[in-house]
Amino acid sequence: MQGETFAYSNDQGEGCEPRCPQCGSTRVRSRNRALSRNVVALFATGPLLVLAFAFESCIFGLLWFVAAVLLVFALSVSVCIATVGRHRCRDCACRFLPGREVERVPFPWFSYGLNVALLIALCAAGPMAMRWWGNWSRVSDMMADTSGIFTAGFLVWVTLAYQIAVYKGLGGRLRSRFVWLALFIWPGIVLGSLVFYTSTPSARAEALLSRARLAALPDSATGIRVYEWSSPFSGEEFLRFAADANDIEAFLRQSPALQGQQAERFSPERMRLPTSGNPEKDWESQAAGHEIYFPHRATPDWYKQKITGPARRYIVQPERYQYPGHVLVDDEEHVVYVYLIFS
């Protein structure tokens, strides 16, 4: 680091009391202090988080959860300091490594921090932004958001182990900052990009279709939209895509979950209409052959609920989904809608 003086104590081992090699002072700040403080703060946050939720204080519970997440990320920094950091003399501010005879380059903290930032952006912030942008009027999928945060945290620890091993092995020989940057950030770029790709609408759509035992997205598919919300015990999944009419027919033929089914058809003579709020009027509509539904608040704006033209509906219920969903084909606009529900 710039502006710092680095020295090395050669007359004592790691097990001896640290002594500053520049002024001889024993008033030395240990590199393990940051780790011990971080661990204490992390363990103190746990009971406070439990108490916040126990007293049904959602705001404070959320604040403590955010604090706990930040402390977990900070723990990787304090572990790194304890592993590769230096002692610091309180009298002359000299930084040194006790018992080290071979000079090492300073730990590349900038490259380490850039790798952490890449993982957070690609695994957590980026996917959250994509989900929000595509479904800004809906409640965020908290399970997916939490999973992204924990994925980023896990990969931070995985890459930290790699970075410390590289520094221990090459810290005494490698001097190029550019090489250190490349060595430290490639895991974040590769691993983060893989996670980010699985969060794109097309990848999420393919995963949803696979779970429902439906065919893959047609090559002509456009306007792909996906919205999912879930809790530990329930959730819903919505998908929309437009495609060429022939490709839609091939999609239906190649979907194992739809084989042998007779489609339920809609038309101007048999529509699917939202409730009017008047029971007598709704009964008259049902008597005329129309289907009445109550608008579902969790349904995204782009998902078709009201049907007034030619359309077909198929029932689909994948394994581990307790309730049947459906595949709806709008034959007028050549758009496919998929709805899945579990509870």
mmCIF file with all atom_site columns, C-alpha atoms in Angstrom, residues 3-128:
data_model
loop_
_atom_site.group_PDB
_atom_site.id
_atom_site.type_symbol
_atom_site.label_atom_id
_atom_site.label_alt_id
_atom_site.label_comp_id
_atom_site.label_asym_id
_atom_site.label_entity_id
_atom_site.label_seq_id
_atom_site.pdbx_PDB_ins_code
_atom_site.Cartn_x
_atom_site.Cartn_y
_atom_site.Cartn_z
_atom_site.occupancy
_atom_site.B_iso_or_equiv
_atom_site.pdbx_formal_charge
_atom_site.auth_seq_id
_atom_site.auth_comp_id
_atom_site.auth_asym_id
_atom_site.auth_atom_id
_atom_site.pdbx_PDB_model_num
ATOM 1   C CA . GLY A 1 3   ? 2.552   5.726   1.939   1.00 0.00 ? 3   GLY A CA 1
ATOM 2   C CA . GLU A 1 4   ? 3.276   2.838   4.331   1.00 0.00 ? 4   GLU A CA 1
ATOM 3   C CA . THR A 1 5   ? 6.576   1.561   5.626   1.00 0.00 ? 5   THR A CA 1
ATOM 4   C CA . PHE A 1 6   ? 6.957   -2.205  5.594   1.00 0.00 ? 6   PHE A CA 1
ATOM 5   C CA . ALA A 1 7   ? 9.550   -3.922  7.724   1.00 0.00 ? 7   ALA A CA 1
ATOM 6   C CA . TYR A 1 8   ? 10.231  -7.481  8.767   1.00 0.00 ? 8   TYR A CA 1
ATOM 7   C CA . SER A 1 9   ? 11.312  -8.765  12.150  1.00 0.00 ? 9   SER A CA 1
ATOM 8   C CA . ASN A 1 10  ? 14.042  -11.371 11.684  1.00 0.00 ? 10  ASN A CA 1
ATOM 9   C CA . ASP A 1 11  ? 14.995  -12.046 15.313  1.00 0.00 ? 11  ASP A CA 1
ATOM 10  C CA . GLN A 1 12  ? 11.824  -13.654 16.560  1.00 0.00 ? 12  GLN A CA 1
ATOM 11  C CA . GLY A 1 13  ? 9.407   -16.378 15.585  1.00 0.00 ? 13  GLY A CA 1
ATOM 12  C CA . GLU A 1 14  ? 5.675   -16.297 15.227  1.00 0.00 ? 14  GLU A CA 1
ATOM 13  C CA . GLY A 1 15  ? 5.232   -17.674 18.731  1.00 0.00 ? 15  GLY A CA 1
ATOM 14  C CA . CYS A 1 16  ? 7.200   -14.872 20.447  1.00 0.00 ? 16  CYS A CA 1
ATOM 15  C CA . GLU A 1 17  ? 5.888   -11.533 21.590  1.00 0.00 ? 17  GLU A CA 1
ATOM 16  C CA . PRO A 1 18  ? 5.890   -9.213  18.568  1.00 0.00 ? 18  PRO A CA 1
ATOM 17  C CA . ARG A 1 19  ? 8.486   -6.436  18.738  1.00 0.00 ? 19  ARG A CA 1
ATOM 18  C CA . CYS A 1 20  ? 8.757   -3.592  16.271  1.00 0.00 ? 20  CYS A CA 1
ATOM 19  C CA . PRO A 1 21  ? 11.949  -4.013  14.198  1.00 0.00 ? 21  PRO A CA 1
ATOM 20  C CA . GLN A 1 22  ? 12.162  -0.250  13.644  1.00 0.00 ? 22  GLN A CA 1
ATOM 21  C CA . CYS A 1 23  ? 11.814  1.228   17.152  1.00 0.00 ? 23  CYS A CA 1
ATOM 22  C CA . GLY A 1 24  ? 11.866  -1.895  19.344  1.00 0.00 ? 24  GLY A CA 1
ATOM 23  C CA . SER A 1 25  ? 8.458   -1.195  20.901  1.00 0.00 ? 25  SER A CA 1
ATOM 24  C CA . THR A 1 26  ? 6.284   -4.048  22.109  1.00 0.00 ? 26  THR A CA 1
ATOM 25  C CA . ARG A 1 27  ? 3.134   -1.945  21.758  1.00 0.00 ? 27  ARG A CA 1
ATOM 26  C CA . VAL A 1 28  ? 2.072   -3.778  18.641  1.00 0.00 ? 28  VAL A CA 1
ATOM 27  C CA . ARG A 1 29  ? -1.437  -4.124  17.273  1.00 0.00 ? 29  ARG A CA 1
ATOM 28  C CA . SER A 1 30  ? -2.107  -7.728  16.296  1.00 0.00 ? 30  SER A CA 1
ATOM 29  C CA . ARG A 1 31  ? -3.446  -8.519  12.844  1.00 0.00 ? 31  ARG A CA 1
ATOM 30  C CA . ASN A 1 32  ? -6.000  -10.830 14.505  1.00 0.00 ? 32  ASN A CA 1
ATOM 31  C CA . ARG A 1 33  ? -7.856  -7.993  16.239  1.00 0.00 ? 33  ARG A CA 1
ATOM 32  C CA . ALA A 1 34  ? -10.151 -7.278  13.284  1.00 0.00 ? 34  ALA A CA 1
ATOM 33  C CA . LEU A 1 35  ? -11.125 -10.954 13.129  1.00 0.00 ? 35  LEU A CA 1
ATOM 34  C CA . SER A 1 36  ? -11.952 -11.210 16.832  1.00 0.00 ? 36  SER A CA 1
ATOM 35  C CA . ARG A 1 37  ? -14.094 -8.055  16.727  1.00 0.00 ? 37  ARG A CA 1
ATOM 36  C CA . ASN A 1 38  ? -15.904 -9.264  13.611  1.00 0.00 ? 38  ASN A CA 1
ATOM 37  C CA . VAL A 1 39  ? -16.689 -12.645 15.185  1.00 0.00 ? 39  VAL A CA 1
ATOM 38  C CA . VAL A 1 40  ? -18.025 -11.022 18.386  1.00 0.00 ? 40  VAL A CA 1
ATOM 39  C CA . ALA A 1 41  ? -20.236 -8.664  16.369  1.00 0.00 ? 41  ALA A CA 1
ATOM 40  C CA . LEU A 1 42  ? -21.546 -11.534 14.238  1.00 0.00 ? 42  LEU A CA 1
ATOM 41  C CA . PHE A 1 43  ? -22.469 -13.674 17.253  1.00 0.00 ? 43  PHE A CA 1
ATOM 42  C CA . ALA A 1 44  ? -24.136 -10.676 18.926  1.00 0.00 ? 44  ALA A CA 1
ATOM 43  C CA . THR A 1 45  ? -26.273 -10.045 15.839  1.00 0.00 ? 45  THR A CA 1
ATOM 44  C CA . GLY A 1 46  ? -27.861 -13.527 15.869  1.00 0.00 ? 46  GLY A CA 1
ATOM 45  C CA . PRO A 1 47  ? -29.828 -13.202 19.158  1.00 0.00 ? 47  PRO A CA 1
ATOM 46  C CA . LEU A 1 48  ? -30.896 -9.657  18.240  1.00 0.00 ? 48  LEU A CA 1
ATOM 47  C CA . LEU A 1 49  ? -32.234 -10.915 14.911  1.00 0.00 ? 49  LEU A CA 1
ATOM 48  C CA . VAL A 1 50  ? -34.228 -13.652 16.679  1.00 0.00 ? 50  VAL A CA 1
ATOM 49  C CA . LEU A 1 51  ? -35.624 -11.160 19.211  1.00 0.00 ? 51  LEU A CA 1
ATOM 50  C CA . ALA A 1 52  ? -36.639 -8.725  16.478  1.00 0.00 ? 52  ALA A CA 1
ATOM 51  C CA . PHE A 1 53  ? -38.719 -11.358 14.700  1.00 0.00 ? 53  PHE A CA 1
ATOM 52  C CA . ALA A 1 54  ? -40.010 -12.810 17.984  1.00 0.00 ? 54  ALA A CA 1
ATOM 53  C CA . PHE A 1 55  ? -41.546 -9.444  18.846  1.00 0.00 ? 55  PHE A CA 1
ATOM 54  C CA . GLU A 1 56  ? -42.853 -9.147  15.252  1.00 0.00 ? 56  GLU A CA 1
ATOM 55  C CA . SER A 1 57  ? -40.701 -6.137  14.503  1.00 0.00 ? 57  SER A CA 1
ATOM 56  C CA . CYS A 1 58  ? -40.253 -6.648  10.773  1.00 0.00 ? 58  CYS A CA 1
ATOM 57  C CA . ILE A 1 59  ? -38.388 -3.386  10.197  1.00 0.00 ? 59  ILE A CA 1
ATOM 58  C CA . PHE A 1 60  ? -35.823 -4.064  12.897  1.00 0.00 ? 60  PHE A CA 1
ATOM 59  C CA . GLY A 1 61  ? -35.658 -7.697  11.805  1.00 0.00 ? 61  GLY A CA 1
ATOM 60  C CA . LEU A 1 62  ? -34.816 -6.608  8.265   1.00 0.00 ? 62  LEU A CA 1
ATOM 61  C CA . LEU A 1 63  ? -32.187 -4.175  9.566   1.00 0.00 ? 63  LEU A CA 1
ATOM 62  C CA . TRP A 1 64  ? -30.553 -6.865  11.676  1.00 0.00 ? 64  TRP A CA 1
ATOM 63  C CA . PHE A 1 65  ? -30.667 -9.286  8.734   1.00 0.00 ? 65  PHE A CA 1
ATOM 64  C CA . VAL A 1 66  ? -28.884 -6.740  6.540   1.00 0.00 ? 66  VAL A CA 1
ATOM 65  C CA . ALA A 1 67  ? -26.363 -6.180  9.335   1.00 0.00 ? 67  ALA A CA 1
ATOM 66  C CA . ALA A 1 68  ? -25.760 -9.927  9.620   1.00 0.00 ? 68  ALA A CA 1
ATOM 67  C CA . VAL A 1 69  ? -25.211 -10.234 5.857   1.00 0.00 ? 69  VAL A CA 1
ATOM 68  C CA . LEU A 1 70  ? -22.736 -7.337  5.895   1.00 0.00 ? 70  LEU A CA 1
ATOM 69  C CA . LEU A 1 71  ? -20.892 -8.881  8.838   1.00 0.00 ? 71  LEU A CA 1
ATOM 70  C CA . VAL A 1 72  ? -20.606 -12.204 6.987   1.00 0.00 ? 72  VAL A CA 1
ATOM 71  C CA . PHE A 1 73  ? -19.034 -10.430 4.019   1.00 0.00 ? 73  PHE A CA 1
ATOM 72  C CA . ALA A 1 74  ? -16.809 -8.432  6.389   1.00 0.00 ? 74  ALA A CA 1
ATOM 73  C CA . LEU A 1 75  ? -15.734 -11.691 8.029   1.00 0.00 ? 75  LEU A CA 1
ATOM 74  C CA . SER A 1 76  ? -13.970 -12.712 4.834   1.00 0.00 ? 76  SER A CA 1
ATOM 75  C CA . VAL A 1 77  ? -12.005 -9.449  4.975   1.00 0.00 ? 77  VAL A CA 1
ATOM 76  C CA . SER A 1 78  ? -11.020 -9.916  8.620   1.00 0.00 ? 78  SER A CA 1
ATOM 77  C CA . VAL A 1 79  ? -10.007 -13.538 7.976   1.00 0.00 ? 79  VAL A CA 1
ATOM 78  C CA . CYS A 1 80  ? -7.888  -12.309 5.089   1.00 0.00 ? 80  CYS A CA 1
ATOM 79  C CA . ILE A 1 81  ? -6.254  -9.690  7.352   1.00 0.00 ? 81  ILE A CA 1
ATOM 80  C CA . ALA A 1 82  ? -5.548  -12.318 10.014  1.00 0.00 ? 82  ALA A CA 1
ATOM 81  C CA . THR A 1 83  ? -4.037  -14.654 7.413   1.00 0.00 ? 83  THR A CA 1
ATOM 82  C CA . VAL A 1 84  ? -1.922  -12.366 5.254   1.00 0.00 ? 84  VAL A CA 1
ATOM 83  C CA . GLY A 1 85  ? -1.990  -9.034  7.100   1.00 0.00 ? 85  GLY A CA 1
ATOM 84  C CA . ARG A 1 86  ? 0.799   -7.313  9.025   1.00 0.00 ? 86  ARG A CA 1
ATOM 85  C CA . HIS A 1 87  ? 1.306   -6.243  12.613  1.00 0.00 ? 87  HIS A CA 1
ATOM 86  C CA . ARG A 1 88  ? 1.400   -2.504  13.277  1.00 0.00 ? 88  ARG A CA 1
ATOM 87  C CA . CYS A 1 89  ? 3.507   -0.666  15.818  1.00 0.00 ? 89  CYS A CA 1
ATOM 88  C CA . ARG A 1 90  ? 1.454   1.768   17.886  1.00 0.00 ? 90  ARG A CA 1
ATOM 89  C CA . ASP A 1 91  ? 4.463   4.029   18.488  1.00 0.00 ? 91  ASP A CA 1
ATOM 90  C CA . CYS A 1 92  ? 6.007   4.502   15.043  1.00 0.00 ? 92  CYS A CA 1
ATOM 91  C CA . ALA A 1 93  ? 3.231   3.052   12.794  1.00 0.00 ? 93  ALA A CA 1
ATOM 92  C CA . CYS A 1 94  ? 5.671   0.570   11.227  1.00 0.00 ? 94  CYS A CA 1
ATOM 93  C CA . ARG A 1 95  ? 4.005   -2.462  9.640   1.00 0.00 ? 95  ARG A CA 1
ATOM 94  C CA . PHE A 1 96  ? 5.879   -5.759  9.779   1.00 0.00 ? 96  PHE A CA 1
ATOM 95  C CA . LEU A 1 97  ? 5.625   -9.534  9.670   1.00 0.00 ? 97  LEU A CA 1
ATOM 96  C CA . PRO A 1 98  ? 7.246   -11.236 12.689  1.00 0.00 ? 98  PRO A CA 1
ATOM 97  C CA . GLY A 1 99  ? 9.764   -13.920 11.803  1.00 0.00 ? 99  GLY A CA 1
ATOM 98  C CA . ARG A 1 100 ? 9.625   -13.370 8.032   1.00 0.00 ? 100 ARG A CA 1
ATOM 99  C CA . GLU A 1 101 ? 12.973  -13.210 6.268   1.00 0.00 ? 101 GLU A CA 1
ATOM 100 C CA . VAL A 1 102 ? 11.688  -13.243 2.679   1.00 0.00 ? 102 VAL A CA 1
ATOM 101 C CA . GLU A 1 103 ? 10.078  -9.984  1.638   1.00 0.00 ? 103 GLU A CA 1
ATOM 102 C CA . ARG A 1 104 ? 6.591   -10.273 0.179   1.00 0.00 ? 104 ARG A CA 1
ATOM 103 C CA . VAL A 1 105 ? 4.645   -7.806  -1.879  1.00 0.00 ? 105 VAL A CA 1
ATOM 104 C CA . PRO A 1 106 ? 1.687   -6.249  -0.035  1.00 0.00 ? 106 PRO A CA 1
ATOM 105 C CA . PHE A 1 107 ? -1.513  -8.229  -0.326  1.00 0.00 ? 107 PHE A CA 1
ATOM 106 C CA . PRO A 1 108 ? -3.398  -6.970  -3.433  1.00 0.00 ? 108 PRO A CA 1
ATOM 107 C CA . TRP A 1 109 ? -6.395  -5.599  -1.563  1.00 0.00 ? 109 TRP A CA 1
ATOM 108 C CA . PHE A 1 110 ? -7.736  -3.681  -4.550  1.00 0.00 ? 110 PHE A CA 1
ATOM 109 C CA . SER A 1 111 ? -7.878  -6.838  -6.671  1.00 0.00 ? 111 SER A CA 1
ATOM 110 C CA . TYR A 1 112 ? -9.470  -8.728  -3.785  1.00 0.00 ? 112 TYR A CA 1
ATOM 111 C CA . GLY A 1 113 ? -12.101 -6.017  -3.310  1.00 0.00 ? 113 GLY A CA 1
ATOM 112 C CA . LEU A 1 114 ? -12.820 -5.863  -7.041  1.00 0.00 ? 114 LEU A CA 1
ATOM 113 C CA . ASN A 1 115 ? -13.441 -9.621  -7.076  1.00 0.00 ? 115 ASN A CA 1
ATOM 114 C CA . VAL A 1 116 ? -15.891 -9.279  -4.160  1.00 0.00 ? 116 VAL A CA 1
ATOM 115 C CA . ALA A 1 117 ? -17.675 -6.422  -5.940  1.00 0.00 ? 117 ALA A CA 1
ATOM 116 C CA . LEU A 1 118 ? -17.955 -8.499  -9.138  1.00 0.00 ? 118 LEU A CA 1
ATOM 117 C CA . LEU A 1 119 ? -19.478 -11.442 -7.259  1.00 0.00 ? 119 LEU A CA 1
ATOM 118 C CA . ILE A 1 120 ? -22.007 -9.246  -5.468  1.00 0.00 ? 120 ILE A CA 1
ATOM 119 C CA . ALA A 1 121 ? -22.952 -7.508  -8.722  1.00 0.00 ? 121 ALA A CA 1
ATOM 120 C CA . LEU A 1 122 ? -23.230 -10.683 -10.827 1.00 0.00 ? 122 LEU A CA 1
ATOM 121 C CA . CYS A 1 123 ? -24.757 -13.037 -8.239  1.00 0.00 ? 123 CYS A CA 1
ATOM 122 C CA . ALA A 1 124 ? -27.018 -10.737 -6.192  1.00 0.00 ? 124 ALA A CA 1
ATOM 123 C CA . ALA A 1 125 ? -27.463 -7.151  -7.390  1.00 0.00 ? 125 ALA A CA 1
ATOM 124 C CA . GLY A 1 126 ? -27.639 -7.906  -11.129 1.00 0.00 ? 126 GLY A CA 1
ATOM 125 C CA . PRO A 1 127 ? -30.250 -10.709 -10.903 1.00 0.00 ? 127 PRO A CA 1
ATOM 126 C CA . MET A 1 128 ? -32.320 -8.611  -8.463  1.00 0.00 ? 128 MET A CA 1
#
